[in-house]
Amino acid sequence: VVKREVVQLITPGTVMEGRGLQDKENNFLATISYFDDEMYGFAYNDLTTGEGKATLISGNFDDVLNEVSILGAKEVVIDSKFDIELQKKLRDRNVMALSFEDSSSIDRSFSHLLEELHQEALKKTVSRLFHYLYRTQKRSLDHLQPIKMYEIQQFMKIDYFSKRNLELTETIRSKGKKGSLLWLLDETRTAMGGRQLKQWVERPLIDQKQIGHRHSLVELFIHHYFERQELREKLNEVYDLERLAGRVAFGNVNARDLIQLKKSLSQIPFLRQILLSLNSEVSNDLADRLDPCEAVTDLLENALVESPPISVKDGNMIRDGFNEELDRYRDASRNGKTWIAQLERMEREKTGIKSLKIGYNRVFGYYIEVTRANLHLLVEGQYERKQTLTNAERYITPELKEKETLILQAEEKSGELEYELFTQIREQVKEYIPQLQALAKAVSELDVLQCFAQVSEERHYVKPQFSKDRKIVIKDGRHPVVEKVLDSNEYVPNDCFMDNEREILLITGPNMSGKSTYMRQIALSSILAQIGCFVPATEATLPIFDQVFTRIGAADDLISGQSTFMVEMLEARNAIVNATKNSLILFDEIGRGTSTYDGMALAQAIIEYIHRKIGAKTLFSTHYHELTVLEDELLKVKNIHVSAIEHNGKVVFLHKIKEGAADKSYGIHVAELAELPKELIKRANELLNQFEQKQQLLEASNMT
Amino acid sequence: VVKREVVQLITPGTVMEGRGLQDKENNFLATISYFDDEMYGFAYNDLTTGEGKATLISGNFDDVLNEVSILGAKEVVIDSKFDIELQKKLRDRNVMALSFEDSSSIDRSFSHLLEELHQEALKKTVSRLFHYLYRTQKRSLDHLQPIKMYEIQQFMKIDYFSKRNLELTETIRSKGKKGSLLWLLDETRTAMGGRQLKQWVERPLIDQKQIGHRHSLVELFIHHYFERQELREKLNEVYDLERLAGRVAFGNVNARDLIQLKKSLSQIPFLRQILLSLNSEVSNDLADRLDPCEAVTDLLENALVESPPISVKDGNMIRDGFNEELDRYRDASRNGKTWIAQLERMEREKTGIKSLKIGYNRVFGYYIEVTRANLHLLVEGQYERKQTLTNAERYITPELKEKETLILQAEEKSGELEYELFTQIREQVKEYIPQLQALAKAVSELDVLQCFAQVSEERHYVKPQFSKDRKIVIKDGRHPVVEKVLDSNEYVPNDCFMDNEREILLITGPNMSGKSTYMRQIALSSILAQIGCFVPATEATLPIFDQVFTRIGAADDLISGQSTFMVEMLEARNAIVNATKNSLILFDEIGRGTSTYDGMALAQAIIEYIHRKIGAKTLFSTHYHELTVLEDELLKVKNIHVSAIEHNGKVVFLHKIKEGAADKSYGIHVAELAELPKELIKRANELLNQFEQKQQLLEASNMT
């Protein structure tokens, strides 16, 4: 009876290879600890790359949920006594598995990974994660990087709803990457770069110096077209160093993986050289971080052949000359084979049978084969008959069998030795994991920055300026994704101007005209600016926003039981409660989900509240024409509208934003475009006229 | 140089196995031909099951698109000159591949499959499909079933939008099966049944006799609980006969597949017996269609062992006694092995070495192994040394080698012979493919009907009556999916009554209250009734609807460039142009997408149009309170509303439908529930009061 032990538990958050893993996406395992003083510890780790971070979040579990969503963590490790209600909330955020780990003691085996953390709560939070990892993985986790501390306040905050509404990393409709901002941006050349890009898109910066540093490099790359193309070509040859390092630590790399590692490392000197040739401080700094790890390259170059097989047990991995003992076995085997080739030649000469050949098969080993027609040419007694075929006989001789034994034994031993040598090489590479990880980090940053340059140049983006006095000046701004999908000559760019006198823009206009697109493009431009990319405009000055809030139409969720209007109000509340003077709010048709008058009342109350209490930059689109009078009542509210013209009795949307309120409504025209029956359209026009006359009479009667 | 030829092209529509294939979904390959007289030929085939159908569609390409959508066809075969605009429309419907085939001549090789088709256009349409199949598959397609003719008018028509809105087979949000009507219903036990269920859900019937036939069987199964459970157990053991048949024809079955086939067939007599025991005409008819194909069972029983290996080249598939020659080889090999076992015993006795053993390895074949300590006990000269291990020596003797050759040769030959025999068996099974396919059809129908019975009993559904005078009477109706997801004590059932005096119900009420759920439940109950299932209610009388149209809130599609309102109008147009007196229309908040007055004008014009021109049963929900006056103006329009009560100053939704218009608006209350700031709510209430006072003054001034 063989005793079987569990050697590894593979969970959604600890998948190391195979179908569950996307090249350009991290696979984060997260953990949450609750501490007495209304504080949550949050930490995460990607087992494939070894990267991990931790933070403390005060009071608000929504902020914790937000972190889980940003990471797209599929598994969260918690204490088995973790609050049931909060567990349910986690499950609602697409967490596939909640796993339990009760120990959060700081163990010596991983204390070196906690050195950058100073608070006890942080250390405990991370310890729970490590206890869980060691318990499930039961093996070397040498590639784990020291956990870094971060604070959610260091980044622009974009809540779950807004991230979804703005389609930053996936579209609302298909939940796929295609059509998202990430999809538009992804000109990265390496898998690591792809993951870094996603992380940056999820967490725009708010520190002007950090943003400026990225912009400088992007600008530099834009101005050096040929160098950039060269960088891109070289990056193409760099494999996933981060995950290779992880697999080295895990012990599941083969010789081909190590050859990939070597090839990747051999690109690094070229990358350095190109960066240095740009002769700028920022690129020199980046070049300095590109350590080619020559010791690893040399080792692998000397040890491994160029095209080793997939299996590590079949030999043919190690170069001749690397190991004396191995060379001896190989000589023996090769000599044996040469001897057999010579024997074939000799036997042909001796017997005069030109078709005589020496073959090998599994059952009989090496044999001499002679066709039936030539049998009479063989000298009797020298050959032992082993097998009869239709047209030939097969023979062996004692010398042949002797050499055969020699060859087979040498092959067996050299295979074993190669495996042993390979294991040693792998262990040596393991020593360099920290350097490889630092290198991977630098390469991925380089990759994302060249990607920003590539997209910015191709799509004619401009370097944004940052305004200290919260001013927005966008000339010829575009929605980056819609612009890409439409033909460029179909797309109508739009300006945006907001300052201390124009805090809230009230947008009216028909529904097909692109109000939401306009609102979204302002938010996306700010996000692009703050992740370090250029923005789709000919001129752009922007504040640095601390938060972005959106309430933009979403689909009913029949099953979850929350109606559109409740979701609408929850999203509105989230913005109103958390926004500051430095935030950006997009409200699309707030109040539409209920009946006319109380919807209108709510919309107006919300505008007044933002105007008086918050002062955040706000774009508010509405169908309630009645609200446009607010421009006269509230100082910082301005009306803008989307223009349309009538042409041959049909309506043409110009998708152009203009000052002032829209002066007509176009619903019936859209109905006409959709070819509803003519008499129905005629009747609707009659009714509209009646309604409008009534309203005019009402206003004339001076009751407004 | 080996000459390589293309042996098969695998395209999205011709995948036979692997990841692209779902057990419970057909993989349809479709084809469209255009004929001069504004007519389209449409045909499809599932290569895995051999099933195929064809129809002619006049004039309207939307109907063709609808068929493509219903089938979920991933690949469509067309003439290379097929209209470019129409090709684009096909691509927009998630067709992954458009493949070109210019030949549509009727070939003798497949003319037998066209026998049931009488129109030339149909034959040509199908021929294009077959030309494409033979060209790409390059092999036997013996399992293709004769193409059956159908007409789209034979089924309830549910357009693409409505199918999506009602979430018949997938949800809007996740595009997955979970949460759809299909998900709720799927209590099928076989993969074939699962596919049949999906087909039925996609195509409800309109022939009362056919529907009645299904209802009778469902009722019978409901009344025979134990027999039903037995049927389910037996069905559990039935594998995918349809796809097995396809793979037999394709020549890619192994012995395990054939054992699955045998096991499945052995369940059929039990299924028959249970059906016959129910002693009813409908079940007897179904029993008659269950042909156990005994010849196949007998053949497979005699020929194959119970647990054959996966590979068909390694032998061990064929039973002893099935083939004399095979038995002889096996004897030889077994005798050889017995001889070796005896030799081991003899050698032990002869030498007195108890640890002496005979082993086998790849390099040296059979050998005698003696531990170093016992070497002195061997008689010199009788054993030839072959290999030296650390603690033992291995020897051979001439007799051992002789027997070895015998054993190995016998094994080689018997492996070859087994493969040959297996191929013959497979060819014999091929002869029975038509019977197997007919059986599969009957089994899948049985499976779906027991599934309907199972769901109807578990969830307390009732057998619907059909009304000749277009009356709807539903008592305690429920939305089947929402009811399943919610706890049953949370769910509030609702009645519905409509007749010639009540053609249009205008539904007002707050947004969280479940207006859309109510509307959907009427449509879903009708669909359930017409596919032959019972319906979620305590009493149900329904018309047989020819078509169902819905316009229910959907997500904006940013990329496709169609705004919500345009989509809304297109869907509305589709209903208005195509609906008849016998149709069901659900309109949810039509007009909401544009500004107040023209939205209201459009909504009213649409209601008037349906009232005067169409007369279809219509459920129309709206936020425009102003429309409730239509009850007084239009004879067949009635107001209903969703009730709510106020409790401790908060609003409580009762989800209960009542007669008359809603008397208050609850948007602000929802905002309160969502915890918007108190002062904001207070202000909104003030504003609402102002608006309402103005309105009342206006009405008082007699301008209404």
PDB file of C-alpha atoms in Angstrom, chain A residues 19 164 167 171-175 179 183 360 362-364 386-388 401 404-405 408-409 412 479 481-482 485-486 510-513 516-517 520 553-559 561 563-566 569-570 572-573 576-577 589 592-598 600-602 604-606 608-609 612-613 623-626 633 665-671 673-677 679-681 683-685 687-688 691-692 694-695 697-698 701 703-704, chain B residues 19 164 167 171-175 179 183 360 362-364 386-388 401 404-405 408-409 412 479 481-482 485-486 510-513 516-517 520 553-559 561 563-566 569-570 572-573 576-577 589 592-598 600-602 604-606 608-609 612-613 623-626 633 664-671 673-677 679-681 683-685 687-688 691-692 694-695 697-698 701 703-704:
ATOM      1  CA  ARG A  19      -6.226  27.538 -17.655  1.00  0.00           C
ATOM      2  CA  ARG A 164     -17.761  49.590 -13.833  1.00  0.00           C
ATOM      3  CA  GLU A 167     -15.487  50.563 -18.263  1.00  0.00           C
ATOM      4  CA  THR A 171     -17.152  46.508 -20.456  1.00  0.00           C
ATOM      5  CA  ILE A 172     -20.495  46.466 -18.700  1.00  0.00           C
ATOM      6  CA  ARG A 173     -22.148  44.470 -21.404  1.00  0.00           C
ATOM      7  CA  SER A 174     -19.791  41.639 -22.168  1.00  0.00           C
ATOM      8  CA  LYS A 175     -17.604  41.791 -19.044  1.00  0.00           C
ATOM      9  CA  GLY A 179     -13.918  47.836 -25.540  1.00  0.00           C
ATOM     10  CA  TRP A 183      -8.059  47.399 -24.105  1.00  0.00           C
ATOM     11  CA  TYR A 360      16.779  -1.153 -33.601  1.00  0.00           C
ATOM     12  CA  ARG A 362      12.002  -2.246 -28.667  1.00  0.00           C
ATOM     13  CA  VAL A 363      11.607  -5.997 -28.574  1.00  0.00           C
ATOM     14  CA  PHE A 364      14.880  -7.285 -30.007  1.00  0.00           C
ATOM     15  CA  LYS A 386      16.074 -13.652 -34.013  1.00  0.00           C
ATOM     16  CA  GLN A 387      13.058 -12.720 -36.113  1.00  0.00           C
ATOM     17  CA  THR A 388      11.518 -13.658 -39.443  1.00  0.00           C
ATOM     18  CA  LYS A 401      24.584  -7.295 -28.141  1.00  0.00           C
ATOM     19  CA  GLU A 404      23.956  -2.573 -27.237  1.00  0.00           C
ATOM     20  CA  THR A 405      24.202  -3.092 -23.480  1.00  0.00           C
ATOM     21  CA  LEU A 408      21.647   1.507 -23.294  1.00  0.00           C
ATOM     22  CA  GLN A 409      23.339   1.648 -19.922  1.00  0.00           C
ATOM     23  CA  GLU A 412      20.135   5.471 -18.741  1.00  0.00           C
ATOM     24  CA  HIS A 479     -13.752  59.770 -25.637  1.00  0.00           C
ATOM     25  CA  VAL A 481     -12.506  54.266 -26.707  1.00  0.00           C
ATOM     26  CA  VAL A 482     -15.396  55.582 -28.801  1.00  0.00           C
ATOM     27  CA  VAL A 485     -14.077  52.354 -32.493  1.00  0.00           C
ATOM     28  CA  LEU A 486     -15.563  54.990 -34.784  1.00  0.00           C
ATOM     29  CA  PRO A 510     -31.679  64.416 -26.886  1.00  0.00           C
ATOM     30  CA  ASN A 511     -30.675  60.937 -25.923  1.00  0.00           C
ATOM     31  CA  MET A 512     -28.792  59.751 -28.984  1.00  0.00           C
ATOM     32  CA  SER A 513     -26.657  62.865 -29.007  1.00  0.00           C
ATOM     33  CA  SER A 516     -23.022  60.277 -21.528  1.00  0.00           C
ATOM     34  CA  THR A 517     -20.106  59.943 -23.916  1.00  0.00           C
ATOM     35  CA  ARG A 520     -17.379  59.905 -19.608  1.00  0.00           C
ATOM     36  CA  GLY A 553     -27.335  54.163 -16.487  1.00  0.00           C
ATOM     37  CA  ALA A 554     -26.842  50.481 -15.707  1.00  0.00           C
ATOM     38  CA  ALA A 555     -28.866  47.372 -16.409  1.00  0.00           C
ATOM     39  CA  ASP A 556     -31.496  46.158 -13.987  1.00  0.00           C
ATOM     40  CA  ASP A 557     -30.331  43.228 -11.976  1.00  0.00           C
ATOM     41  CA  LEU A 558     -33.382  41.048 -11.863  1.00  0.00           C
ATOM     42  CA  ILE A 559     -31.962  38.430  -9.556  1.00  0.00           C
ATOM     43  CA  GLY A 561     -33.485  42.255  -6.401  1.00  0.00           C
ATOM     44  CA  SER A 563     -34.176  47.966  -8.718  1.00  0.00           C
ATOM     45  CA  THR A 564     -32.558  50.521 -10.984  1.00  0.00           C
ATOM     46  CA  PHE A 565     -33.801  53.352  -8.873  1.00  0.00           C
ATOM     47  CA  MET A 566     -32.462  51.984  -5.618  1.00  0.00           C
ATOM     48  CA  MET A 569     -29.900  56.383  -5.172  1.00  0.00           C
ATOM     49  CA  LEU A 570     -27.175  54.249  -3.552  1.00  0.00           C
ATOM     50  CA  ALA A 572     -25.792  59.036  -5.688  1.00  0.00           C
ATOM     51  CA  ARG A 573     -25.489  58.751  -1.924  1.00  0.00           C
ATOM     52  CA  ILE A 576     -22.691  62.936  -2.077  1.00  0.00           C
ATOM     53  CA  VAL A 577     -21.368  61.572   1.204  1.00  0.00           C
ATOM     54  CA  GLU A 589     -30.284  61.481 -15.629  1.00  0.00           C
ATOM     55  CA  ARG A 592     -35.324  59.372 -14.124  1.00  0.00           C
ATOM     56  CA  GLY A 593     -36.235  56.160 -12.348  1.00  0.00           C
ATOM     57  CA  THR A 594     -39.243  57.541 -10.536  1.00  0.00           C
ATOM     58  CA  SER A 595     -42.287  59.573 -11.511  1.00  0.00           C
ATOM     59  CA  THR A 596     -41.959  63.021 -13.019  1.00  0.00           C
ATOM     60  CA  TYR A 597     -42.366  65.340 -10.074  1.00  0.00           C
ATOM     61  CA  ASP A 598     -40.501  63.591  -7.344  1.00  0.00           C
ATOM     62  CA  MET A 600     -37.395  66.361 -10.591  1.00  0.00           C
ATOM     63  CA  ALA A 601     -37.517  67.377  -6.940  1.00  0.00           C
ATOM     64  CA  LEU A 602     -34.730  64.933  -6.076  1.00  0.00           C
ATOM     65  CA  GLN A 604     -32.894  69.708  -7.983  1.00  0.00           C
ATOM     66  CA  ALA A 605     -32.236  68.975  -4.312  1.00  0.00           C
ATOM     67  CA  ILE A 606     -29.091  67.068  -5.237  1.00  0.00           C
ATOM     68  CA  GLU A 608     -28.424  72.405  -4.710  1.00  0.00           C
ATOM     69  CA  TYR A 609     -26.668  70.213  -2.161  1.00  0.00           C
ATOM     70  CA  ARG A 612     -23.821  74.600  -1.469  1.00  0.00           C
ATOM     71  CA  LYS A 613     -22.088  71.889   0.535  1.00  0.00           C
ATOM     72  CA  HIS A 623     -34.272  65.332 -19.316  1.00  0.00           C
ATOM     73  CA  TYR A 624     -35.992  67.691 -16.923  1.00  0.00           C
ATOM     74  CA  HIS A 625     -35.969  70.831 -18.994  1.00  0.00           C
ATOM     75  CA  GLU A 626     -37.536  72.551 -16.033  1.00  0.00           C
ATOM     76  CA  GLU A 633     -30.701  80.784  -9.186  1.00  0.00           C
ATOM     77  CA  SER A 665     -36.841  67.888 -27.575  1.00  0.00           C
ATOM     78  CA  TYR A 666     -36.138  65.261 -30.144  1.00  0.00           C
ATOM     79  CA  GLY A 667     -37.701  62.050 -28.846  1.00  0.00           C
ATOM     80  CA  ILE A 668     -40.366  62.102 -31.530  1.00  0.00           C
ATOM     81  CA  HIS A 669     -37.750  62.635 -34.207  1.00  0.00           C
ATOM     82  CA  VAL A 670     -35.884  59.574 -33.011  1.00  0.00           C
ATOM     83  CA  ALA A 671     -39.137  57.664 -33.197  1.00  0.00           C
ATOM     84  CA  LEU A 673     -35.888  57.720 -37.541  1.00  0.00           C
ATOM     85  CA  ALA A 674     -36.821  54.326 -36.076  1.00  0.00           C
ATOM     86  CA  GLU A 675     -39.710  54.298 -38.589  1.00  0.00           C
ATOM     87  CA  LEU A 676     -42.668  54.076 -36.254  1.00  0.00           C
ATOM     88  CA  PRO A 677     -45.965  54.341 -38.185  1.00  0.00           C
ATOM     89  CA  GLU A 679     -49.944  58.313 -38.095  1.00  0.00           C
ATOM     90  CA  LEU A 680     -48.515  57.472 -34.681  1.00  0.00           C
ATOM     91  CA  ILE A 681     -45.824  60.125 -35.118  1.00  0.00           C
ATOM     92  CA  ARG A 683     -50.516  62.012 -33.186  1.00  0.00           C
ATOM     93  CA  ALA A 684     -47.473  62.314 -30.878  1.00  0.00           C
ATOM     94  CA  ASN A 685     -46.686  65.714 -32.411  1.00  0.00           C
ATOM     95  CA  LEU A 687     -50.056  65.756 -28.189  1.00  0.00           C
ATOM     96  CA  LEU A 688     -46.687  67.445 -27.667  1.00  0.00           C
ATOM     97  CA  PHE A 691     -48.719  69.787 -23.598  1.00  0.00           C
ATOM     98  CA  GLU A 692     -46.463  72.688 -24.518  1.00  0.00           C
ATOM     99  CA  LYS A 694     -50.628  74.180 -21.525  1.00  0.00           C
ATOM    100  CA  GLN A 695     -47.200  74.740 -20.006  1.00  0.00           C
ATOM    101  CA  LEU A 697     -50.302  79.175 -20.470  1.00  0.00           C
ATOM    102  CA  LEU A 698     -49.247  78.076 -17.006  1.00  0.00           C
ATOM    103  CA  SER A 701     -50.378  82.918 -15.714  1.00  0.00           C
ATOM    104  CA  MET A 703     -47.382  80.899 -11.263  1.00  0.00           C
ATOM    105  CA  THR A 704     -43.764  79.893 -11.856  1.00  0.00           C
TER     106      THR A 704
ATOM    107  CA  ARG B  19     -13.569  22.355 -25.257  1.00  0.00           C
ATOM    108  CA  ARG B 164     -32.841  38.616 -24.362  1.00  0.00           C
ATOM    109  CA  GLU B 167     -33.755  35.927 -20.160  1.00  0.00           C
ATOM    110  CA  THR B 171     -29.198  36.413 -18.387  1.00  0.00           C
ATOM    111  CA  ILE B 172     -28.644  39.914 -19.699  1.00  0.00           C
ATOM    112  CA  ARG B 173     -26.038  40.710 -17.129  1.00  0.00           C
ATOM    113  CA  SER B 174     -23.715  37.734 -17.079  1.00  0.00           C
ATOM    114  CA  LYS B 175     -24.694  36.136 -20.411  1.00  0.00           C
ATOM    115  CA  GLY B 179     -30.588  32.794 -13.578  1.00  0.00           C
ATOM    116  CA  TRP B 183     -31.617  27.228 -15.756  1.00  0.00           C
ATOM    117  CA  TYR B 360      11.197  -7.758 -17.087  1.00  0.00           C
ATOM    118  CA  ARG B 362      12.503  -2.543 -21.521  1.00  0.00           C
ATOM    119  CA  VAL B 363      16.208  -2.810 -22.176  1.00  0.00           C
ATOM    120  CA  PHE B 364      16.996  -6.452 -21.389  1.00  0.00           C
ATOM    121  CA  LYS B 386      23.533  -9.353 -18.734  1.00  0.00           C
ATOM    122  CA  GLN B 387      23.504  -6.572 -16.136  1.00  0.00           C
ATOM    123  CA  THR B 388      25.225  -5.759 -12.861  1.00  0.00           C
ATOM    124  CA  LYS B 401      14.837 -15.608 -24.409  1.00  0.00           C
ATOM    125  CA  GLU B 404      10.260 -14.022 -24.387  1.00  0.00           C
ATOM    126  CA  THR B 405      10.190 -13.790 -28.177  1.00  0.00           C
ATOM    127  CA  LEU B 408       6.246 -10.456 -27.254  1.00  0.00           C
ATOM    128  CA  GLN B 409       5.285 -11.573 -30.732  1.00  0.00           C
ATOM    129  CA  GLU B 412       2.124  -7.600 -30.830  1.00  0.00           C
ATOM    130  CA  HIS B 479     -42.187  35.004 -11.741  1.00  0.00           C
ATOM    131  CA  VAL B 481     -36.996  32.542 -11.655  1.00  0.00           C
ATOM    132  CA  VAL B 482     -37.385  35.305  -9.080  1.00  0.00           C
ATOM    133  CA  VAL B 485     -34.107  32.827  -6.084  1.00  0.00           C
ATOM    134  CA  LEU B 486     -36.061  34.470  -3.268  1.00  0.00           C
ATOM    135  CA  PRO B 510     -42.675  53.135  -7.645  1.00  0.00           C
ATOM    136  CA  ASN B 511     -39.650  51.599  -9.205  1.00  0.00           C
ATOM    137  CA  MET B 512     -38.523  49.105  -6.591  1.00  0.00           C
ATOM    138  CA  SER B 513     -41.991  47.637  -6.395  1.00  0.00           C
ATOM    139  CA  SER B 516     -41.143  44.699 -14.578  1.00  0.00           C
ATOM    140  CA  THR B 517     -41.170  41.448 -12.633  1.00  0.00           C
ATOM    141  CA  ARG B 520     -42.250  39.429 -17.212  1.00  0.00           C
ATOM    142  CA  GLY B 553     -34.935  48.422 -19.896  1.00  0.00           C
ATOM    143  CA  ALA B 554     -31.576  47.315 -21.262  1.00  0.00           C
ATOM    144  CA  ALA B 555     -28.027  48.543 -20.777  1.00  0.00           C
ATOM    145  CA  ASP B 556     -26.588  51.220 -22.991  1.00  0.00           C
ATOM    146  CA  ASP B 557     -24.216  49.823 -25.525  1.00  0.00           C
ATOM    147  CA  LEU B 558     -21.475  52.402 -25.600  1.00  0.00           C
ATOM    148  CA  ILE B 559     -19.517  50.850 -28.414  1.00  0.00           C
ATOM    149  CA  GLY B 561     -23.238  53.523 -30.836  1.00  0.00           C
ATOM    150  CA  SER B 563     -28.343  54.980 -27.619  1.00  0.00           C
ATOM    151  CA  THR B 564     -30.893  53.579 -25.213  1.00  0.00           C
ATOM    152  CA  PHE B 565     -33.627  55.649 -26.740  1.00  0.00           C
ATOM    153  CA  MET B 566     -32.962  54.566 -30.292  1.00  0.00           C
ATOM    154  CA  MET B 569     -37.831  53.021 -30.404  1.00  0.00           C
ATOM    155  CA  LEU B 570     -36.564  50.206 -32.629  1.00  0.00           C
ATOM    156  CA  ALA B 572     -41.239  49.500 -29.994  1.00  0.00           C
ATOM    157  CA  ARG B 573     -41.475  49.712 -33.769  1.00  0.00           C
ATOM    158  CA  ILE B 576     -46.114  47.798 -33.326  1.00  0.00           C
ATOM    159  CA  VAL B 577     -45.490  46.749 -36.905  1.00  0.00           C
ATOM    160  CA  GLU B 589     -41.432  52.831 -19.334  1.00  0.00           C
ATOM    161  CA  ARG B 592     -38.499  57.559 -20.493  1.00  0.00           C
ATOM    162  CA  GLY B 593     -35.410  58.055 -22.604  1.00  0.00           C
ATOM    163  CA  THR B 594     -36.302  61.522 -23.808  1.00  0.00           C
ATOM    164  CA  SER B 595     -37.496  64.740 -22.204  1.00  0.00           C
ATOM    165  CA  THR B 596     -40.727  64.863 -20.260  1.00  0.00           C
ATOM    166  CA  TYR B 597     -43.221  66.176 -22.756  1.00  0.00           C
ATOM    167  CA  ASP B 598     -42.289  64.413 -25.914  1.00  0.00           C
ATOM    168  CA  MET B 600     -45.246  61.464 -22.676  1.00  0.00           C
ATOM    169  CA  ALA B 601     -46.622  62.337 -26.103  1.00  0.00           C
ATOM    170  CA  LEU B 602     -44.982  59.291 -27.636  1.00  0.00           C
ATOM    171  CA  GLN B 604     -49.766  58.167 -25.283  1.00  0.00           C
ATOM    172  CA  ALA B 605     -49.644  57.941 -29.075  1.00  0.00           C
ATOM    173  CA  ILE B 606     -48.360  54.367 -28.817  1.00  0.00           C
ATOM    174  CA  GLU B 608     -53.729  54.871 -28.628  1.00  0.00           C
ATOM    175  CA  TYR B 609     -52.293  53.112 -31.673  1.00  0.00           C
ATOM    176  CA  ARG B 612     -57.240  51.335 -32.048  1.00  0.00           C
ATOM    177  CA  LYS B 613     -55.231  49.419 -34.642  1.00  0.00           C
ATOM    178  CA  HIS B 623     -43.863  56.915 -14.649  1.00  0.00           C
ATOM    179  CA  TYR B 624     -46.062  59.415 -16.428  1.00  0.00           C
ATOM    180  CA  HIS B 625     -48.871  59.741 -13.935  1.00  0.00           C
ATOM    181  CA  GLU B 626     -50.545  62.031 -16.394  1.00  0.00           C
ATOM    182  CA  GLU B 633     -60.811  58.084 -22.705  1.00  0.00           C
ATOM    183  CA  LYS B 664     -48.414  58.783  -4.656  1.00  0.00           C
ATOM    184  CA  SER B 665     -44.832  58.813  -5.811  1.00  0.00           C
ATOM    185  CA  TYR B 666     -42.125  57.171  -3.791  1.00  0.00           C
ATOM    186  CA  GLY B 667     -38.833  58.244  -5.335  1.00  0.00           C
ATOM    187  CA  ILE B 668     -37.989  60.442  -2.400  1.00  0.00           C
ATOM    188  CA  HIS B 669     -38.750  57.619  -0.006  1.00  0.00           C
ATOM    189  CA  VAL B 670     -36.340  55.386  -1.851  1.00  0.00           C
ATOM    190  CA  ALA B 671     -33.743  58.139  -1.571  1.00  0.00           C
ATOM    191  CA  LEU B 673     -33.993  54.353   2.315  1.00  0.00           C
ATOM    192  CA  ALA B 674     -30.677  54.795   0.491  1.00  0.00           C
ATOM    193  CA  GLU B 675     -29.707  57.203   3.291  1.00  0.00           C
ATOM    194  CA  LEU B 676     -29.134  60.386   1.328  1.00  0.00           C
ATOM    195  CA  PRO B 677     -28.442  63.335   3.652  1.00  0.00           C
ATOM    196  CA  GLU B 679     -31.437  68.005   4.635  1.00  0.00           C
ATOM    197  CA  LEU B 680     -31.355  66.962   0.995  1.00  0.00           C
ATOM    198  CA  ILE B 681     -34.444  64.797   1.492  1.00  0.00           C
ATOM    199  CA  ARG B 683     -35.492  69.999   0.428  1.00  0.00           C
ATOM    200  CA  ALA B 684     -36.719  67.461  -2.151  1.00  0.00           C
ATOM    201  CA  ASN B 685     -40.000  67.133  -0.231  1.00  0.00           C
ATOM    202  CA  LEU B 687     -39.820  71.041  -3.972  1.00  0.00           C
ATOM    203  CA  LEU B 688     -42.252  68.181  -4.628  1.00  0.00           C
ATOM    204  CA  PHE B 691     -44.587  71.223  -8.041  1.00  0.00           C
ATOM    205  CA  GLU B 692     -47.769  69.489  -6.974  1.00  0.00           C
ATOM    206  CA  LYS B 694     -48.650  74.256  -9.196  1.00  0.00           C
ATOM    207  CA  GLN B 695     -50.145  71.264 -10.964  1.00  0.00           C
ATOM    208  CA  LEU B 697     -53.675  75.100  -9.510  1.00  0.00           C
ATOM    209  CA  LEU B 698     -53.257  74.377 -13.164  1.00  0.00           C
ATOM    210  CA  SER B 701     -57.878  76.640 -13.571  1.00  0.00           C
ATOM    211  CA  MET B 703     -57.066  73.945 -18.615  1.00  0.00           C
ATOM    212  CA  THR B 704     -56.831  70.153 -18.545  1.00  0.00           C
TER     213      THR B 704
END
